[in-house]
Amino acid sequence: MFKNVKELIEKCDNEHKAIHEVMLEQEMSVSGLTREEVYAYMDKNLQTMEHALEEGLNGVSSKTGLTGGDAVLIKRYLATGQALSGVTLLDAVSKAVATNEVNAAMGKICATPTAGSAGVVPGVLFGLEPRLHPTRRDMLNFLLTAGAFGFVVANNASISGAAGGCQAEVGSAAAMAAAATVELAGGTPQQSAEAFAICLKNMLGLVCDPVAGLVEVPCVKRNAAGASNAIVSADMALAGVTSRIPTDEVIEAMYKIGQTMPSALRETGRGGLAGTPTGQRLKQQIFGD
């Protein structure tokens, strides 16, 4: 069993296995499930992701009216052919937003690793589908690879906004997606680790400041940022760019930053954007005095 990214990559290299294979074997060992049973379980998660983003792309709105409809706007803009950031990236963004809008609208999503960051991994995966043409098994392996890195973060740092800020939620999700993207695109385990580190470094210090304490503003749009960050970080790693700070040290840095972050900036809805005049007005408008 691996405990950190260094051990994960060493195991991959020594046994000549992909990251998803190592994670699959670990899951089988811990759960007692067979290989096909693990894949069947993951396929249910993948179906949930697929249904959520389809629902979001058709248009949803939250009970509060704070969020909803942005995925549709991005989808329409993408169809004009005028997107500055490119088709693959913006398609992933639209699907990340769609998924998180469904979460805000109390729909069914798959937490990856949390509900507030649930749009990033599926957004990236389904955004890459038209470009990389993965098989269903490839897509399940993408989730296993993302899960391997999520496992390390959850056990060595935090995936909770209340404990470590949004860097621990959207930051972790984006880094997980970046690592899985590298493997899906044919990169090495070490390149996956580099992509993870590059991506997470870009989101260190990101606070959790939900307006009115709801997982809507700015959470939905941060999923968009996470998805784009993941794809760019994966491209950098595939190009040969490396992180000067080892992946496990980046994870440790995130944990320490979260520990020193003021409570007002850790999901309490008191600081950051939640504490702005408009943020306070929206809170009063929703909940009253």
XYZ file of C-alpha atoms in Angstrom, residues 55 90 100 112 163 235 245 260 289:
9
model
C -28.629 17.997 -16.727
C -13.807 25.645 -22.739
C -21.499 22.133 -9.989
C -14.675 14.237 -6.398
C -10.279 22.554 7.456
C -0.017 20.038 -20.914
C 9.104 21.349 -5.301
C -2.673 28.884 9.442
C -32.337 38.925 9.801
